[in-house]
Coordinates of C-alpha atoms in Angstrom, one line a residue:
M1 CA -2.8 7.3 20.6
P2 CA -1.9 11.0 20.3
L3 CA 1.3 11.8 18.6
L4 CA 2.5 13.8 21.6
D5 CA 2.0 10.7 23.9
I6 CA 4.1 8.6 21.6
K7 CA 6.9 11.2 21.5
I8 CA 6.9 11.4 25.3
R9 CA 7.2 7.6 25.6
T10 CA 9.9 7.3 22.9
T11 CA 11.8 10.1 24.5
A12 CA 11.6 8.4 27.9
M13 CA 12.8 5.1 26.4
K14 CA 15.8 6.9 24.9
K15 CA 16.7 8.4 28.3
K16 CA 16.6 5.0 29.8
N17 CA 18.8 3.7 27.0
C18 CA 16.0 1.5 25.8
S19 CA 16.2 0.4 22.2
L20 CA 13.6 1.9 19.9
P21 CA 12.4 -0.1 16.9
K22 CA 14.2 0.5 13.6
I23 CA 11.9 1.3 10.7
I24 CA 12.6 1.0 7.0
I25 CA 10.4 2.5 4.3
C26 CA 10.8 0.8 1.0
H27 CA 9.8 1.3 -2.7
R28 CA 11.5 0.3 -5.9
E29 CA 12.1 3.9 -7.2
I30 CA 12.0 6.9 -5.0
T31 CA 11.9 10.3 -6.7
I32 CA 11.3 13.6 -5.0
L33 CA 8.7 14.9 -7.5
S34 CA 6.5 11.7 -7.5
T35 CA 3.4 11.4 -5.3
I36 CA 4.8 8.2 -3.8
G37 CA 8.1 9.9 -3.1
Q38 CA 6.3 12.7 -1.2
D39 CA 4.3 10.1 0.7
I40 CA 7.5 8.3 1.8
L41 CA 9.2 11.5 2.8
G42 CA 6.1 12.5 4.8
M43 CA 6.2 9.2 6.7
Y44 CA 10.0 9.5 7.2
K45 CA 9.9 13.0 8.6
L46 CA 7.0 12.2 11.0
L47 CA 8.6 9.0 12.3
S48 CA 11.9 10.7 12.7
L49 CA 10.2 13.5 14.7
M50 CA 8.7 10.7 16.9
R51 CA 12.4 9.7 17.5
F52 CA 12.4 6.4 15.7
H53 CA 15.4 5.3 13.7
V54 CA 14.2 5.5 10.1
V55 CA 15.8 4.6 6.8
I56 CA 14.5 5.0 3.2
A57 CA 15.4 2.1 0.9
G58 CA 15.0 1.6 -2.8
E59 CA 16.5 0.2 -6.0
K60 CA 16.9 3.8 -7.3
I61 CA 16.8 6.9 -5.1
D62 CA 17.0 10.6 -6.3
S63 CA 20.2 12.4 -5.2
E64 CA 17.9 15.2 -3.8
I65 CA 16.7 12.6 -1.3
S66 CA 19.8 10.6 -0.6
D67 CA 21.8 13.8 0.0
I68 CA 19.5 14.9 2.8
Y69 CA 17.9 11.8 4.3
Q70 CA 19.1 8.5 5.7
T71 CA 18.9 6.1 2.6
Q72 CA 20.2 2.8 1.4
L73 CA 20.0 0.9 -1.9
T74 CA 18.2 -2.3 -1.5
K75 CA 21.0 -4.4 -3.0
N76 CA 23.3 -3.4 -0.1
M77 CA 20.9 -4.0 2.7
S78 CA 20.2 -6.6 5.4
F79 CA 16.5 -6.0 5.9
N80 CA 16.3 -8.1 9.0
D81 CA 18.4 -5.6 10.9
Y82 CA 15.1 -3.7 11.1
D83 CA 12.0 -4.2 13.2
I84 CA 9.3 -2.7 11.0
L85 CA 9.1 -2.6 7.2
I86 CA 6.7 0.0 5.5
Y87 CA 6.5 -1.2 1.9
H88 CA 5.0 1.0 -0.7
H89 CA 3.3 -1.0 -3.5
H90 CA 2.4 0.4 -6.9
D91 CA 4.2 -1.5 -9.6
S92 CA 5.2 -5.1 -9.8
W93 CA 8.7 -5.6 -8.3
S94 CA 10.0 -9.2 -8.0
H95 CA 12.9 -8.1 -5.7
G96 CA 10.4 -6.3 -3.5
H97 CA 8.3 -9.4 -3.2
N98 CA 11.5 -11.4 -2.1
I99 CA 12.2 -8.7 0.5
L100 CA 8.7 -9.1 1.9
N101 CA 8.9 -12.9 1.9
H102 CA 12.1 -13.0 3.9
F103 CA 11.4 -10.1 6.3
T104 CA 11.0 -11.4 9.9
G105 CA 9.7 -8.2 11.6
S106 CA 6.3 -6.4 11.3
I107 CA 5.1 -5.5 7.8
I108 CA 3.0 -2.5 6.9
V109 CA 2.0 -2.3 3.2
K110 CA 0.9 1.0 1.7
Y111 CA -1.1 0.1 -1.4
H112 CA -1.3 2.8 -4.0
G113 CA -3.7 1.1 -6.3
H114 CA -3.2 0.0 -9.9
I115 CA -4.1 0.9 -13.5
P116 CA -6.2 -1.8 -15.1
A117 CA -4.3 -3.6 -17.9
Y118 CA -7.1 -3.0 -20.5
F119 CA -6.2 0.7 -20.7
F120 CA -2.9 -0.2 -22.3
E121 CA -3.9 -3.1 -24.6
S122 CA -4.1 -0.8 -27.7
Y123 CA -0.9 1.0 -27.0
S124 CA 1.8 -0.9 -25.1
Y125 CA 2.2 -4.7 -24.6
V126 CA 5.0 -3.8 -22.0
L127 CA 2.7 -1.7 -19.9
E128 CA -0.2 -4.0 -20.3
N129 CA 2.0 -6.9 -19.1
Q130 CA 3.3 -4.8 -16.2
A131 CA -0.3 -3.9 -15.1
E132 CA -1.3 -7.6 -15.1
Q133 CA 1.8 -8.6 -13.1
N134 CA 1.0 -5.8 -10.6
V135 CA -2.4 -7.3 -10.0
E136 CA -1.0 -10.8 -9.7
Q137 CA 1.6 -9.6 -7.2
I138 CA -0.9 -7.8 -4.9
H139 CA -3.1 -10.9 -5.0
A140 CA -0.2 -13.1 -4.0
M141 CA 0.8 -10.6 -1.2
A142 CA -2.8 -10.6 0.2
R143 CA -3.0 -14.4 0.1
S144 CA 0.4 -15.5 1.5
L145 CA 2.2 -12.7 3.3
P146 CA 1.8 -12.1 7.1
V147 CA 1.1 -8.4 6.7
N148 CA 0.3 -6.7 10.0
L149 CA -1.4 -3.7 8.4
W150 CA -2.5 -2.5 5.0
L151 CA -2.8 1.2 4.2
T152 CA -4.6 2.7 1.2
N153 CA -5.0 6.2 -0.1
S154 CA -8.8 6.1 -0.3
E155 CA -11.9 4.1 0.6
F156 CA -12.1 3.2 -3.1
T157 CA -8.7 1.5 -3.0
K158 CA -9.6 -0.1 0.4
Q159 CA -12.6 -1.8 -1.2
E160 CA -10.3 -3.2 -3.9
L161 CA -8.2 -4.8 -1.2
L162 CA -11.1 -6.1 0.7
K163 CA -12.1 -8.1 -2.4
Q164 CA -9.0 -10.2 -1.5
K165 CA -10.8 -11.3 1.7
L166 CA -8.6 -9.3 4.0
C167 CA -9.9 -8.4 7.4
D168 CA -11.5 -4.9 7.4
S169 CA -9.8 -3.9 10.7
K170 CA -6.4 -4.5 9.0
V171 CA -7.0 -2.1 6.2
C172 CA -6.9 1.6 7.0
V173 CA -7.3 4.7 4.8
V174 CA -4.5 7.2 5.1
P175 CA -4.3 9.8 2.2
L176 CA -1.0 10.7 0.7
F177 CA 1.4 13.0 2.5
N178 CA 1.9 16.0 0.3
K179 CA 3.4 19.5 -0.1
I180 CA 0.1 21.3 -0.6
Q181 CA -0.2 24.7 0.9
V182 CA -3.4 26.8 0.6
K183 CA -2.8 30.0 -1.4
S184 CA -4.7 33.1 -2.0
R185 CA -6.4 33.3 -5.4
K186 CA -6.8 36.2 -7.8
M187 CA -10.4 36.9 -9.0
L188 CA -11.6 35.6 -12.4
Q189 CA -11.0 38.3 -15.0
Q190 CA -13.8 38.6 -17.5
G191 CA -13.1 39.3 -21.2
Q192 CA -9.8 37.4 -21.3
I193 CA -9.0 34.1 -22.9
K194 CA -10.0 31.3 -20.5
R195 CA -7.5 28.6 -19.7
I196 CA -8.6 25.1 -18.6
L197 CA -6.0 22.9 -16.9
F198 CA -5.5 19.2 -16.6
A199 CA -2.3 18.0 -14.9
G200 CA -1.6 14.3 -15.0
D201 CA 0.2 11.5 -16.9
F202 CA -0.2 11.3 -20.6
S203 CA -1.8 7.8 -20.2
P204 CA -5.1 6.3 -21.5
Q205 CA -6.8 6.3 -18.0
S206 CA -6.3 10.1 -17.8
G207 CA -9.2 10.8 -20.2
H208 CA -7.5 13.3 -22.5
K209 CA -9.9 12.5 -25.4
N210 CA -12.8 13.4 -23.3
L211 CA -11.2 16.7 -22.3
I212 CA -10.5 17.5 -25.9
N213 CA -14.0 16.7 -27.0
I214 CA -15.5 18.8 -24.2
I215 CA -13.4 21.8 -25.3
H216 CA -14.5 21.2 -28.9
E217 CA -18.1 21.4 -27.8
F218 CA -17.3 24.6 -25.9
T219 CA -15.8 26.3 -28.9
K220 CA -18.8 25.3 -31.1
R221 CA -21.5 26.5 -28.6
F222 CA -20.0 29.3 -26.5
D223 CA -16.6 30.8 -27.2
E224 CA -13.6 30.1 -29.3
E225 CA -11.4 32.1 -26.9
I226 CA -10.5 29.1 -24.7
E227 CA -7.3 27.1 -24.2
L228 CA -6.9 23.6 -22.8
L229 CA -3.6 23.1 -21.1
L230 CA -2.6 19.4 -20.9
V231 CA 0.5 19.0 -18.7
G232 CA 2.2 15.9 -17.5
P233 CA 4.9 13.3 -18.1
L234 CA 4.9 11.0 -21.1
D235 CA 6.1 7.4 -20.8
P236 CA 8.2 6.4 -23.9
E237 CA 5.9 3.4 -24.3
L238 CA 2.9 5.6 -24.9
H239 CA 4.0 7.7 -27.9
G240 CA 1.2 6.0 -29.9
Y241 CA -1.4 7.2 -27.4
F242 CA 0.1 10.7 -27.5
A243 CA -0.1 10.8 -31.3
E244 CA -3.7 9.7 -31.1
I245 CA -4.8 12.5 -28.8
T246 CA -2.9 15.1 -30.7
R247 CA -4.6 13.8 -33.9
T248 CA -8.0 14.0 -32.1
A249 CA -7.4 17.8 -31.5
H250 CA -6.3 18.2 -35.2
N251 CA -9.3 16.3 -36.6
L252 CA -11.7 18.4 -34.5
K253 CA -9.9 21.5 -35.8
I254 CA -9.1 22.8 -32.3
E255 CA -5.3 22.2 -32.3
N256 CA -4.8 25.9 -31.7
N257 CA -7.0 25.6 -28.6
V258 CA -5.0 22.7 -27.0
K259 CA -1.5 23.0 -25.6
F260 CA 0.4 19.8 -24.9
V261 CA 3.3 20.1 -22.4
T262 CA 5.2 16.8 -21.6
N263 CA 8.4 18.3 -20.1
V264 CA 7.6 20.4 -17.0
S265 CA 9.6 21.2 -13.9
S266 CA 7.9 21.6 -10.5
N267 CA 8.3 25.4 -10.8
D268 CA 6.8 25.4 -14.3
L269 CA 3.9 23.3 -13.0
D270 CA 3.2 26.0 -10.3
D271 CA 3.0 28.5 -13.1
F272 CA 0.4 26.5 -15.0
Y273 CA -1.8 26.4 -11.9
E274 CA -1.5 30.2 -11.5
L275 CA -2.2 30.7 -15.2
A276 CA -5.4 28.5 -15.3
D277 CA -9.0 29.6 -14.6
L278 CA -10.4 26.1 -14.0
F279 CA -9.3 22.5 -13.5
L280 CA -11.0 19.8 -15.5
C281 CA -10.5 16.1 -14.8
M282 CA -12.0 13.1 -16.6
S283 CA -9.6 10.4 -15.2
E284 CA -10.9 6.9 -14.7
G285 CA -10.2 4.4 -11.9
E286 CA -8.1 6.9 -9.9
S287 CA -7.1 5.6 -6.4
F288 CA -6.2 9.2 -5.5
N289 CA -5.6 12.5 -7.3
L290 CA -3.3 15.1 -5.7
A291 CA -3.6 17.4 -8.8
I292 CA -7.3 18.1 -7.9
L293 CA -6.3 19.0 -4.3
R294 CA -3.4 21.2 -5.6
A295 CA -5.9 23.0 -7.9
Q296 CA -8.3 23.6 -5.0
S297 CA -5.5 24.8 -2.8
C298 CA -4.7 27.4 -5.5
G299 CA -8.3 28.6 -5.6
L300 CA -9.2 26.9 -8.9
P301 CA -12.7 25.6 -9.3
V302 CA -12.7 21.9 -10.2
I303 CA -15.0 20.1 -12.5
T304 CA -14.7 16.3 -12.4
T305 CA -16.5 13.0 -12.3
K306 CA -17.7 10.6 -9.6
N307 CA -15.3 7.9 -11.0
G308 CA -12.9 6.0 -8.8
A309 CA -11.8 7.9 -5.7
L310 CA -12.6 11.3 -7.2
S311 CA -15.9 11.8 -5.4
E312 CA -14.1 11.0 -2.1
I313 CA -11.4 13.6 -2.8
M314 CA -14.0 16.2 -3.7
G315 CA -15.8 15.9 -0.4
D316 CA -19.2 17.7 -0.4
L317 CA -18.5 19.4 -3.8
P318 CA -20.5 18.2 -6.8
V319 CA -19.3 15.5 -9.2
W320 CA -20.9 14.1 -12.3
P321 CA -20.8 10.9 -14.5
L322 CA -18.1 10.3 -17.0
P323 CA -19.0 12.0 -20.3
I324 CA -20.7 9.8 -22.9
N325 CA -21.9 11.2 -26.3
D326 CA -24.0 14.3 -25.5
H327 CA -22.4 14.6 -22.0
Y328 CA -19.7 16.5 -23.8
I329 CA -22.4 19.2 -24.2
F330 CA -23.2 18.9 -20.6
Y331 CA -19.7 19.5 -19.4
A332 CA -19.1 22.4 -22.0
T333 CA -22.3 24.0 -20.6
L334 CA -21.1 23.5 -17.0
I335 CA -17.7 25.2 -17.8
N336 CA -19.6 28.1 -19.4
E337 CA -21.8 28.5 -16.3
V338 CA -18.8 28.4 -13.9
L339 CA -16.7 30.8 -15.9
G340 CA -19.6 33.1 -16.6
N341 CA -21.0 33.4 -13.1
S342 CA -18.5 35.1 -10.7
K343 CA -20.6 34.3 -7.6
Y344 CA -20.7 30.6 -8.5
Y345 CA -17.0 30.7 -9.4
R346 CA -16.2 32.2 -6.0
T347 CA -18.3 29.7 -4.2
L348 CA -16.6 26.7 -5.8
T349 CA -13.2 28.1 -5.2
Q350 CA -13.9 28.7 -1.5
C351 CA -15.5 25.3 -1.0
G352 CA -12.4 23.8 -2.7
I353 CA -10.1 25.6 -0.3
N354 CA -12.2 24.5 2.6
N355 CA -12.1 20.9 1.4
V356 CA -8.3 20.8 1.3
S357 CA -7.9 22.7 4.6
N358 CA -10.3 20.5 6.5
Q359 CA -9.1 17.1 5.2
F360 CA -5.9 16.9 3.2
L361 CA -3.2 19.1 4.7
N362 CA -0.4 17.2 6.3
H363 CA -1.4 17.7 9.9
H364 CA -4.6 15.8 9.1
I365 CA -2.6 13.0 7.4
E366 CA -0.2 12.8 10.3
R367 CA -3.0 12.1 12.8
K368 CA -4.6 9.4 10.5
F369 CA -1.2 7.8 9.9
V370 CA -0.3 7.6 13.6
K371 CA -3.7 6.3 14.6
A372 CA -3.5 3.6 11.9
I373 CA 0.0 2.3 12.7
Y374 CA -0.2 2.6 16.5
P375 CA -1.3 -1.1 16.9
V376 CA 2.0 -2.1 15.2
L377 CA 4.1 0.5 17.0
K378 CA 2.8 -0.4 20.5
E379 CA 4.4 -3.9 20.2
Y380 CA 7.8 -2.1 20.5
I381 CA 7.1 1.0 22.7

């Protein structure tokens, strides 16, 4: 159903003093800079525009959110005062499972995927255990909860859910709401040091060792005037992993070519995208990757793999296998070709901008979201 038609109907119901359904959007921790936080705020703003009464609920909520939007802490709430619960699932949360079990209205679950436990087994028992619990909880939810609708960020994650024997018609792909805006891009400047960016968690599934090995091959075969910018948050549980990847750069004698940044604000992150010449991503098992889309929106060419949902995100742009042994040489050569050929560089940047503009700006997400949830909304409007 078109968004305008729903707005007309909800407006008419208000004029007739009809009661519109009350919607609650819930996640354990809601932060303004996180991808899930942005997804929740996108849903909140759209549903509010559609004239529904909407509240955001969580165990912990950033003051930047609670000062502006209607929010409540979950410990203070009576959830059954609401008609529809949109529950965002990413990490295991026992209280969240209790909320779902006792909710009597319609349930929509947005499943944000999971990181397989084996990534953490050499680094953190705590994170390994959490990852195992996360999988167990989603299995239990799929088996026993009367969920009206499941949403996922990608077809890759949808296929994960369908392995739980869910009905295909009850699982819809709706990419993340986001703050991406397409920007103009300066031309590649020849003769200057080239900067390669990866933005993402310092976590084993992010593939930092592959990135470092690729840059090592590049310095050996093509040019030592290159810098790899690794930017992202570091979980205190993963200091061992961080030490391992910094040691990798040291052992390969390219520590001066790799910059590690673990403390970065949103504005600082913008600066890194502006500074970079190319975005390189070797992540594994990704259910979505906003950083790739952000890079494309800034006019950066993106080199990445076909792993997980990355090929979906890249659209018609080329993707390649994960690097194994001599594939480091392949990726180093590919970087050299992109940075050394201004026509190819411009083509990749323009195709990336088109990819974001045609699929992933919020007006596209809004339409997909409304279409997906309409079967649930129509029971109330």
